[in-house]
mmCIF file of C-alpha atoms in Angstrom:
data_model
loop_
_atom_site.group_PDB
_atom_site.id
_atom_site.type_symbol
_atom_site.label_atom_id
_atom_site.label_comp_id
_atom_site.label_asym_id
_atom_site.label_seq_id
_atom_site.Cartn_x
_atom_site.Cartn_y
_atom_site.Cartn_z
ATOM 1 C CA UNK G 256 48.546 -6.108 -43.773
ATOM 2 C CA UNK G 257 46.383 -3.412 -42.320
ATOM 3 C CA UNK G 258 42.716 -4.227 -41.982
ATOM 4 C CA UNK G 259 40.100 -1.824 -43.293
ATOM 5 C CA UNK G 260 36.836 -0.522 -41.976
ATOM 6 C CA UNK G 261 37.816 -0.479 -38.289
ATOM 7 C CA UNK G 262 36.383 2.499 -36.433
ATOM 8 C CA UNK G 263 35.518 3.589 -32.923
ATOM 9 C CA UNK G 264 32.078 5.132 -32.545
ATOM 10 C CA UNK G 265 31.373 8.067 -30.257
ATOM 11 C CA UNK G 266 27.809 9.265 -29.738
ATOM 12 C CA UNK G 267 26.907 12.746 -28.603
ATOM 13 C CA UNK G 268 23.192 13.145 -28.024
ATOM 14 C CA UNK G 269 21.546 16.487 -27.525
ATOM 15 C CA UNK G 270 18.026 15.422 -26.640
ATOM 16 C CA UNK G 271 15.666 15.578 -28.374
ATOM 17 C CA UNK G 272 16.849 17.104 -31.610
ATOM 18 C CA UNK G 273 20.404 16.184 -32.497
ATOM 19 C CA UNK G 274 22.477 13.037 -32.663
ATOM 20 C CA UNK G 275 26.096 13.455 -33.736
ATOM 21 C CA UNK G 276 28.154 10.375 -34.521
ATOM 22 C CA UNK G 277 31.932 10.620 -34.933
ATOM 23 C CA UNK G 278 33.810 7.822 -36.680
ATOM 24 C CA UNK G 279 37.441 7.678 -35.601
ATOM 25 C CA UNK G 280 39.899 5.185 -37.151
ATOM 26 C CA UNK G 281 41.503 2.653 -34.840
ATOM 27 C CA UNK G 282 44.924 3.888 -35.951
ATOM 28 C CA UNK G 283 46.484 5.874 -38.735
ATOM 29 C CA UNK G 284 46.673 2.781 -40.980
ATOM 30 C CA UNK G 285 43.084 1.634 -40.541
ATOM 31 C CA UNK G 286 43.573 -1.257 -38.086
ATOM 32 C CA UNK G 287 44.450 -1.998 -34.490
ATOM 33 C CA UNK G 288 47.763 -3.569 -35.464
ATOM 34 C CA UNK G 289 49.189 -6.808 -34.115
ATOM 35 C CA UNK G 290 51.375 -5.125 -31.520
ATOM 36 C CA UNK G 291 48.883 -2.529 -30.386
ATOM 37 C CA UNK G 292 46.659 -2.801 -27.356
ATOM 38 C CA UNK G 293 42.902 -2.799 -27.898
ATOM 39 C CA UNK G 294 41.249 0.375 -26.644
ATOM 40 C CA UNK G 295 40.526 0.446 -22.908
ATOM 41 C CA UNK G 296 36.891 0.158 -21.926
ATOM 42 C CA UNK G 297 35.602 3.570 -20.975
ATOM 43 C CA UNK G 298 33.836 3.626 -17.638
ATOM 44 C CA UNK G 299 31.347 6.214 -16.505
ATOM 45 C CA UNK G 300 32.161 8.522 -13.632
ATOM 46 C CA UNK G 301 30.689 6.158 -11.021
ATOM 47 C CA UNK G 302 32.509 3.035 -12.161
ATOM 48 C CA UNK G 303 35.814 4.854 -12.666
ATOM 49 C CA UNK G 304 35.684 5.690 -8.982
ATOM 50 C CA UNK G 305 36.012 2.074 -7.782
ATOM 51 C CA UNK G 306 36.304 -0.488 -10.615
ATOM 52 C CA UNK G 307 39.829 0.510 -11.565
ATOM 53 C CA UNK G 308 41.194 -0.727 -8.258
ATOM 54 C CA UNK G 309 42.248 -4.419 -8.396
ATOM 55 C CA UNK G 310 41.775 -4.519 -4.621
ATOM 56 C CA UNK G 311 38.253 -3.094 -4.488
ATOM 57 C CA UNK G 312 37.085 -6.017 -2.335
ATOM 58 C CA UNK G 313 39.464 -4.881 0.403
ATOM 59 C CA UNK G 314 38.218 -1.312 0.112
ATOM 60 C CA UNK G 315 34.489 -1.738 -0.355
ATOM 61 C CA UNK G 316 33.661 1.486 1.431
ATOM 62 C CA UNK G 317 35.287 3.444 -1.395
ATOM 63 C CA UNK G 318 31.937 2.923 -3.119
ATOM 64 C CA UNK G 319 30.378 5.495 -0.791
ATOM 65 C CA UNK G 320 32.415 8.254 -2.442
ATOM 66 C CA UNK G 321 31.324 7.281 -5.965
ATOM 67 C CA UNK G 322 27.678 8.321 -6.081
ATOM 68 C CA UNK G 323 26.528 11.221 -8.225
ATOM 69 C CA UNK G 324 23.375 13.282 -8.443
ATOM 70 C CA UNK G 325 20.845 14.182 -5.814
ATOM 71 C CA UNK G 326 21.763 11.449 -3.322
ATOM 72 C CA UNK G 327 25.072 13.218 -2.806
ATOM 73 C CA UNK G 328 28.156 11.348 -1.714
ATOM 74 C CA UNK G 329 27.183 8.582 0.671
ATOM 75 C CA UNK G 330 29.718 9.568 3.320
ATOM 76 C CA UNK G 331 27.329 8.803 6.162
ATOM 77 C CA UNK G 332 27.547 5.109 5.228
ATOM 78 C CA UNK G 333 31.312 4.783 5.682
ATOM 79 C CA UNK G 334 33.867 5.110 8.453
ATOM 80 C CA UNK G 335 35.648 3.224 11.197
ATOM 81 C CA UNK G 336 32.354 2.683 13.036
ATOM 82 C CA UNK G 337 30.765 0.630 10.236
ATOM 83 C CA UNK G 338 29.703 -2.897 11.205
ATOM 84 C CA UNK G 339 30.726 -5.386 8.498
ATOM 85 C CA UNK G 340 28.054 -8.050 8.190
ATOM 86 C CA UNK G 341 28.144 -11.059 5.880
ATOM 87 C CA UNK G 342 25.022 -12.903 4.753
ATOM 88 C CA UNK G 343 25.653 -16.637 5.030
ATOM 89 C CA UNK G 344 22.078 -17.967 5.172
ATOM 90 C CA UNK G 345 19.470 -17.526 2.437
ATOM 91 C CA UNK G 346 16.583 -18.199 4.821
ATOM 92 C CA UNK G 347 14.131 -15.658 6.171
ATOM 93 C CA UNK G 348 11.743 -15.168 9.076
ATOM 94 C CA UNK G 349 9.810 -11.872 9.188
ATOM 95 C CA UNK G 350 9.786 -11.565 12.996
ATOM 96 C CA UNK G 351 12.653 -13.693 14.295
ATOM 97 C CA UNK G 352 15.431 -13.551 11.693
ATOM 98 C CA UNK G 353 18.475 -15.684 12.413
ATOM 99 C CA UNK G 354 21.956 -14.187 12.513
ATOM 100 C CA UNK G 355 23.491 -14.661 9.095
ATOM 101 C CA UNK G 356 20.296 -13.839 7.188
ATOM 102 C CA UNK G 357 19.763 -10.686 5.178
ATOM 103 C CA UNK G 358 16.852 -9.537 7.341
ATOM 104 C CA UNK G 359 18.940 -9.765 10.502
ATOM 105 C CA UNK G 360 21.633 -7.549 8.994
ATOM 106 C CA UNK G 361 19.169 -4.993 7.649
ATOM 107 C CA UNK G 362 17.083 -4.621 10.813
ATOM 108 C CA UNK G 363 18.782 -5.928 13.962
ATOM 109 C CA UNK G 364 22.103 -4.079 13.896
ATOM 110 C CA UNK G 365 22.256 -0.558 15.311
ATOM 111 C CA UNK G 366 24.201 2.124 13.482
ATOM 112 C CA UNK G 367 26.075 1.853 10.200
ATOM 113 C CA UNK G 368 26.142 -1.590 8.609
ATOM 114 C CA UNK G 369 27.781 -2.785 5.388
ATOM 115 C CA UNK G 370 26.182 -6.018 4.191
ATOM 116 C CA UNK G 371 27.993 -8.407 1.841
ATOM 117 C CA UNK G 372 27.279 -11.989 0.767
ATOM 118 C CA UNK G 373 29.373 -15.087 1.395
ATOM 119 C CA UNK G 374 28.285 -16.848 -1.796
ATOM 120 C CA UNK G 375 25.775 -16.847 -4.621
ATOM 121 C CA UNK G 376 22.253 -17.165 -3.256
ATOM 122 C CA UNK G 377 18.567 -16.794 -3.996
ATOM 123 C CA UNK G 378 16.539 -15.262 -1.164
ATOM 124 C CA UNK G 379 12.769 -15.505 -0.893
ATOM 125 C CA UNK G 380 11.548 -12.947 1.632
ATOM 126 C CA UNK G 381 8.451 -13.951 3.580
ATOM 127 C CA UNK G 382 7.505 -10.283 4.043
ATOM 128 C CA UNK G 383 8.950 -7.057 2.614
ATOM 129 C CA UNK G 384 12.413 -6.275 3.921
ATOM 130 C CA UNK G 385 12.337 -3.057 5.964
ATOM 131 C CA UNK G 386 15.808 -1.575 5.613
ATOM 132 C CA UNK G 387 17.338 0.558 8.369
ATOM 133 C CA UNK G 388 19.032 3.909 7.931
ATOM 134 C CA UNK G 389 22.796 3.892 7.293
ATOM 135 C CA UNK G 390 22.595 0.465 5.628
ATOM 136 C CA UNK G 391 24.550 -0.617 2.565
ATOM 137 C CA UNK G 392 23.542 -3.813 0.763
ATOM 138 C CA UNK G 393 26.561 -4.646 -1.398
ATOM 139 C CA UNK G 394 26.101 -7.583 -3.766
ATOM 140 C CA UNK G 395 29.476 -7.263 -5.508
ATOM 141 C CA UNK G 396 31.369 -10.532 -5.787
ATOM 142 C CA UNK G 397 28.288 -12.783 -5.639
ATOM 143 C CA UNK G 398 25.178 -13.453 -7.699
ATOM 144 C CA UNK G 399 22.388 -12.498 -5.315
ATOM 145 C CA UNK G 400 18.716 -12.830 -6.273
ATOM 146 C CA UNK G 401 15.799 -11.569 -4.199
ATOM 147 C CA UNK G 402 12.824 -13.198 -5.857
ATOM 148 C CA UNK G 403 9.506 -14.921 -5.481
ATOM 149 C CA UNK G 404 8.218 -13.212 -2.336
ATOM 150 C CA UNK G 405 8.383 -9.824 -0.665
ATOM 151 C CA UNK G 406 11.027 -7.349 -1.755
ATOM 152 C CA UNK G 407 12.612 -4.126 -0.474
ATOM 153 C CA UNK G 408 10.851 -1.337 1.440
ATOM 154 C CA UNK G 409 12.489 1.845 2.711
ATOM 155 C CA UNK G 410 10.106 3.566 5.129
ATOM 156 C CA UNK G 411 11.138 6.832 6.785
ATOM 157 C CA UNK G 412 14.856 6.079 6.563
ATOM 158 C CA UNK G 413 17.917 7.815 5.144
ATOM 159 C CA UNK G 414 21.408 7.023 3.900
ATOM 160 C CA UNK G 415 20.821 3.691 2.184
ATOM 161 C CA UNK G 416 22.834 2.106 -0.645
ATOM 162 C CA UNK G 417 21.471 -0.845 -2.651
ATOM 163 C CA UNK G 418 24.095 -2.138 -5.041
ATOM 164 C CA UNK G 419 24.556 -5.194 -7.227
ATOM 165 C CA UNK G 420 21.364 -7.175 -6.489
ATOM 166 C CA UNK G 421 18.961 -8.936 -8.863
ATOM 167 C CA UNK G 422 15.388 -8.285 -7.749
ATOM 168 C CA UNK G 423 12.572 -9.952 -9.650
ATOM 169 C CA UNK G 424 9.237 -11.758 -9.499
ATOM 170 C CA UNK G 425 8.224 -9.804 -6.385
ATOM 171 C CA UNK G 426 4.746 -10.751 -5.237
ATOM 172 C CA UNK G 427 1.910 -8.897 -3.455
ATOM 173 C CA UNK G 428 1.856 -9.384 0.297
ATOM 174 C CA UNK G 429 -1.062 -9.452 2.695
ATOM 175 C CA UNK G 430 -1.114 -7.243 5.776
ATOM 176 C CA UNK G 431 1.012 -8.500 8.620
ATOM 177 C CA UNK G 432 4.000 -7.839 10.834
ATOM 178 C CA UNK G 433 7.716 -7.756 10.144
ATOM 179 C CA UNK G 434 10.813 -6.739 12.011
ATOM 180 C CA UNK G 435 11.816 -3.211 11.120
ATOM 181 C CA UNK G 436 14.686 -0.828 11.873
ATOM 182 C CA UNK G 437 16.146 -1.023 15.375
ATOM 183 C CA UNK G 438 14.520 -4.457 15.797
ATOM 184 C CA UNK G 439 11.097 -2.889 16.248
ATOM 185 C CA UNK G 440 8.096 -4.816 14.993
ATOM 186 C CA UNK G 441 6.263 -2.912 12.261
ATOM 187 C CA UNK G 442 2.652 -3.297 11.175
ATOM 188 C CA UNK G 443 2.520 -3.621 7.409
ATOM 189 C CA UNK G 444 -0.512 -3.086 5.252
ATOM 190 C CA UNK G 445 -1.001 -4.848 1.966
ATOM 191 C CA UNK G 446 1.809 -4.262 -0.517
ATOM 192 C CA UNK G 447 1.529 -4.421 -4.271
ATOM 193 C CA UNK G 448 4.647 -6.319 -5.251
ATOM 194 C CA UNK G 449 7.176 -3.580 -6.080
ATOM 195 C CA UNK G 450 10.837 -4.493 -6.365
ATOM 196 C CA UNK G 451 11.954 -1.409 -4.394
ATOM 197 C CA UNK G 452 9.637 1.108 -2.767
ATOM 198 C CA UNK G 453 10.671 4.298 -0.996
ATOM 199 C CA UNK G 454 8.261 5.975 1.427
ATOM 200 C CA UNK G 455 9.260 9.269 3.083
ATOM 201 C CA UNK G 456 12.941 8.393 2.719
ATOM 202 C CA UNK G 457 15.965 10.407 1.633
ATOM 203 C CA UNK G 458 19.610 10.148 0.585
ATOM 204 C CA UNK G 459 19.176 6.821 -1.175
ATOM 205 C CA UNK G 460 21.465 5.438 -3.882
ATOM 206 C CA UNK G 461 20.237 2.532 -6.026
ATOM 207 C CA UNK G 462 23.069 1.395 -8.302
ATOM 208 C CA UNK G 463 24.011 -1.552 -10.540
ATOM 209 C CA UNK G 464 20.921 -3.655 -9.824
ATOM 210 C CA UNK G 465 18.849 -5.729 -12.241
ATOM 211 C CA UNK G 466 15.073 -5.432 -11.807
ATOM 212 C CA UNK G 467 12.383 -7.216 -13.789
ATOM 213 C CA UNK G 468 9.059 -9.048 -13.889
ATOM 214 C CA UNK G 469 7.488 -7.954 -10.604
ATOM 215 C CA UNK G 470 3.758 -7.841 -9.920
ATOM 216 C CA UNK G 471 3.484 -4.041 -9.724
ATOM 217 C CA UNK G 472 6.312 -1.546 -10.278
ATOM 218 C CA UNK G 473 10.061 -1.995 -10.296
ATOM 219 C CA UNK G 474 10.852 1.211 -8.407
ATOM 220 C CA UNK G 475 8.513 3.633 -6.612
ATOM 221 C CA UNK G 476 9.770 6.842 -4.976
ATOM 222 C CA UNK G 477 6.792 8.152 -3.018
ATOM 223 C CA UNK G 478 5.308 10.152 -0.132
ATOM 224 C CA UNK G 479 7.903 12.868 0.270
ATOM 225 C CA UNK G 480 10.977 10.832 -0.579
ATOM 226 C CA UNK G 481 13.785 12.953 -1.998
ATOM 227 C CA UNK G 482 17.505 13.155 -2.757
ATOM 228 C CA UNK G 483 17.623 9.857 -4.598
ATOM 229 C CA UNK G 484 20.003 8.627 -7.297
ATOM 230 C CA UNK G 485 19.081 5.704 -9.556
ATOM 231 C CA UNK G 486 22.107 4.729 -11.633
ATOM 232 C CA UNK G 487 23.599 1.907 -13.710
ATOM 233 C CA UNK G 488 20.562 -0.337 -13.273
ATOM 234 C CA UNK G 489 19.027 -2.658 -15.840
ATOM 235 C CA UNK G 490 15.229 -2.501 -15.999
ATOM 236 C CA UNK G 491 13.635 -5.035 -18.350
ATOM 237 C CA UNK G 492 10.543 -7.119 -19.135
ATOM 238 C CA UNK G 493 8.086 -4.934 -17.282
ATOM 239 C CA UNK G 494 5.030 -2.720 -17.684
ATOM 240 C CA UNK G 495 5.155 0.052 -15.049
ATOM 241 C CA UNK G 496 8.859 0.558 -14.548
ATOM 242 C CA UNK G 497 9.529 3.604 -12.360
ATOM 243 C CA UNK G 498 7.119 5.916 -10.532
ATOM 244 C CA UNK G 499 8.383 9.163 -9.007
ATOM 245 C CA UNK G 500 5.639 10.766 -6.923
ATOM 246 C CA UNK G 501 2.857 9.090 -4.966
ATOM 247 C CA UNK G 502 -0.355 10.412 -6.511
ATOM 248 C CA UNK G 503 -1.882 13.601 -7.866
ATOM 249 C CA UNK G 504 -3.064 14.821 -4.448
ATOM 250 C CA UNK G 505 0.195 14.265 -2.564
ATOM 251 C CA UNK G 506 1.665 17.735 -3.027
ATOM 252 C CA UNK G 507 4.551 17.082 -0.609
ATOM 253 C CA UNK G 508 6.234 15.356 -3.534
ATOM 254 C CA UNK G 509 6.915 18.823 -4.965
ATOM 255 C CA UNK G 510 10.162 18.757 -2.972
ATOM 256 C CA UNK G 511 11.216 15.449 -4.563
ATOM 257 C CA UNK G 512 14.572 15.426 -6.373
ATOM 258 C CA UNK G 513 15.699 12.308 -8.234
ATOM 259 C CA UNK G 514 18.629 11.631 -10.552
ATOM 260 C CA UNK G 515 18.127 8.850 -13.123
ATOM 261 C CA UNK G 516 21.496 8.230 -14.804
ATOM 262 C CA UNK G 517 23.341 5.562 -16.821
ATOM 263 C CA UNK G 518 20.441 3.091 -16.704
ATOM 264 C CA UNK G 519 19.409 0.574 -19.359
ATOM 265 C CA UNK G 520 15.662 0.371 -19.996
ATOM 266 C CA UNK G 521 14.592 -2.641 -22.025
ATOM 267 C CA UNK G 522 13.958 -4.779 -23.776
ATOM 268 C CA UNK G 523 10.218 -5.143 -23.254
ATOM 269 C CA UNK G 524 9.581 -2.117 -21.067
ATOM 270 C CA UNK G 525 6.131 -0.622 -21.603
ATOM 271 C CA UNK G 526 5.941 2.725 -19.759
ATOM 272 C CA UNK G 527 7.141 4.882 -16.822
ATOM 273 C CA UNK G 528 10.867 5.273 -17.475
ATOM 274 C CA UNK G 529 10.161 7.285 -15.360
ATOM 275 C CA UNK G 530 6.671 8.719 -14.733
ATOM 276 C CA UNK G 531 7.047 11.877 -12.625
ATOM 277 C CA UNK G 532 4.473 13.680 -10.470
ATOM 278 C CA UNK G 533 5.011 17.094 -8.881
ATOM 279 C CA UNK G 534 8.774 16.947 -8.307
ATOM 280 C CA UNK G 535 12.022 17.268 -10.241
ATOM 281 C CA UNK G 536 13.881 14.532 -12.114
ATOM 282 C CA UNK G 537 17.180 14.771 -13.967
ATOM 283 C CA UNK G 538 17.101 11.962 -16.544
ATOM 284 C CA UNK G 539 20.543 11.733 -18.113
ATOM 285 C CA UNK G 540 22.660 9.316 -20.157
ATOM 286 C CA UNK G 541 20.166 6.463 -20.180
ATOM 287 C CA UNK G 542 19.634 3.879 -22.912
ATOM 288 C CA UNK G 543 16.042 3.190 -23.992
ATOM 289 C CA UNK G 544 15.821 -0.067 -25.894
ATOM 290 C CA UNK G 545 12.306 0.343 -27.206
ATOM 291 C CA UNK G 546 9.008 0.996 -25.429
ATOM 292 C CA UNK G 547 5.323 0.453 -25.971
ATOM 293 C CA UNK G 548 3.170 3.214 -24.462
ATOM 294 C CA UNK G 549 5.735 5.910 -23.662
ATOM 295 C CA UNK G 550 9.211 6.372 -22.259
ATOM 296 C CA UNK G 551 9.276 9.490 -20.067
ATOM 297 C CA UNK G 552 6.025 10.952 -18.775
ATOM 298 C CA UNK G 553 4.838 13.428 -16.198
ATOM 299 C CA UNK G 554 1.767 14.952 -14.606
ATOM 300 C CA UNK G 555 0.920 17.545 -11.967
ATOM 301 C CA UNK G 556 3.455 20.026 -13.337
ATOM 302 C CA UNK G 557 6.732 18.255 -12.642
ATOM 303 C CA UNK G 558 10.102 19.418 -13.910
ATOM 304 C CA UNK G 559 12.064 16.924 -15.978
ATOM 305 C CA UNK G 560 15.478 17.584 -17.475
ATOM 306 C CA UNK G 561 16.082 14.961 -20.157
ATOM 307 C CA UNK G 562 19.718 15.130 -21.217
ATOM 308 C CA UNK G 563 21.935 12.980 -23.460
ATOM 309 C CA UNK G 564 19.623 9.960 -23.504
ATOM 310 C CA UNK G 565 19.667 7.457 -26.373
ATOM 311 C CA UNK G 566 16.239 6.295 -27.565
ATOM 312 C CA UNK G 567 16.101 3.279 -29.880
ATOM 313 C CA UNK G 568 12.562 3.046 -31.203
ATOM 314 C CA UNK G 569 11.013 -0.284 -32.205
ATOM 315 C CA UNK G 570 11.390 -0.862 -35.934
ATOM 316 C CA UNK G 571 7.804 -2.034 -36.228
ATOM 317 C CA UNK G 572 6.315 1.389 -35.410
ATOM 318 C CA UNK G 573 7.169 4.977 -36.166
ATOM 319 C CA UNK G 574 7.808 7.050 -33.064
ATOM 320 C CA UNK G 575 8.242 10.706 -32.353
ATOM 321 C CA UNK G 576 9.295 12.840 -29.438
ATOM 322 C CA UNK G 577 6.595 15.228 -28.283
ATOM 323 C CA UNK G 578 6.310 17.756 -25.481
ATOM 324 C CA UNK G 579 2.551 18.087 -25.493
ATOM 325 C CA UNK G 580 -0.358 16.680 -27.425
ATOM 326 C CA UNK G 581 -3.144 14.174 -27.632
ATOM 327 C CA UNK G 582 -0.792 11.272 -27.126
ATOM 328 C CA UNK G 583 0.092 12.520 -23.649
ATOM 329 C CA UNK G 584 -3.523 13.198 -22.820
ATOM 330 C CA UNK G 585 -4.682 9.805 -23.999
ATOM 331 C CA UNK G 586 -1.897 7.806 -22.472
ATOM 332 C CA UNK G 587 -1.270 9.726 -19.257
ATOM 333 C CA UNK G 588 -4.833 10.450 -18.158
ATOM 334 C CA UNK G 589 -4.995 13.984 -19.549
ATOM 335 C CA UNK G 590 -1.761 15.132 -17.985
ATOM 336 C CA UNK G 591 -1.254 18.903 -18.244
ATOM 337 C CA UNK G 592 2.413 18.419 -19.098
ATOM 338 C CA UNK G 593 4.515 15.541 -20.257
ATOM 339 C CA UNK G 594 7.522 14.574 -22.266
ATOM 340 C CA UNK G 595 6.711 11.306 -23.945
ATOM 341 C CA UNK G 596 7.656 9.155 -26.856
ATOM 342 C CA UNK G 597 4.489 7.918 -28.457
ATOM 343 C CA UNK G 598 3.403 6.286 -31.714
ATOM 344 C CA UNK G 599 2.875 8.675 -34.600
#
């Protein structure tokens, strides 16, 4: 007997005005049928590039060809000259990291390095991890948490991939020293407790990570950083989620270009998904599972292209999409321009 009421749902969102929903029957008789295969899971363009291969673990560098957006294809991270490094030790020392630790792989190896993890682990960094150029941190195949201490800092580097890591409960750090790129000791000022912070860095791809409950922001792209793609990440349980642009006076961020695609914001995200200053952000195909203050905001005349995003407003409050108005001015410190979702 054929079952009834079985449909596939396809959503086409033309932000901010139209939402078209098509209901397509599972088959001509209204059911999947005993001898019929269930529909294949549809992957986005990034995941189609590598997840379909049953042997992806043998061909990890295929990931470098899968990025989209302003980061470009991460071809500088792949090749026969890549050093394959496996993290076997969850310990950390900011100045004298042992071989086998994450800090050793990210700072002490010259040239291209592809970092993987031997097993599930939870890493507490004693100081922020300064990541070298041409570094890939690939958490696929293990459950890797960076939590409870310092987190990730990209300072004047390029060609970095951060994939498949859970980063949470990052804490402020006092000024001090830590080993940086090319094994050089770096003087660090106080840091605020961001999960990932980019400073004057470029060609960075942040994909398939889970970020939540840090002391300050989850992701900051600042001080002239550009050509960044943020994709397939889950941001949750946080106030200030994503900041693009250092501050109002830092006009060098006008050259900033960031793609924010296929991310899941929520539940319990308050604001900055993202907040953009000066530069350009393409915000596309993201899911917003509620918000408190606003979803997307901007100041200092940025350009934001918001395309095909799905906003699910909290049921407890009415919300509206606005391009300008008192809500922006009140919530975003009198910003001259913003696209925000605010209470009516």
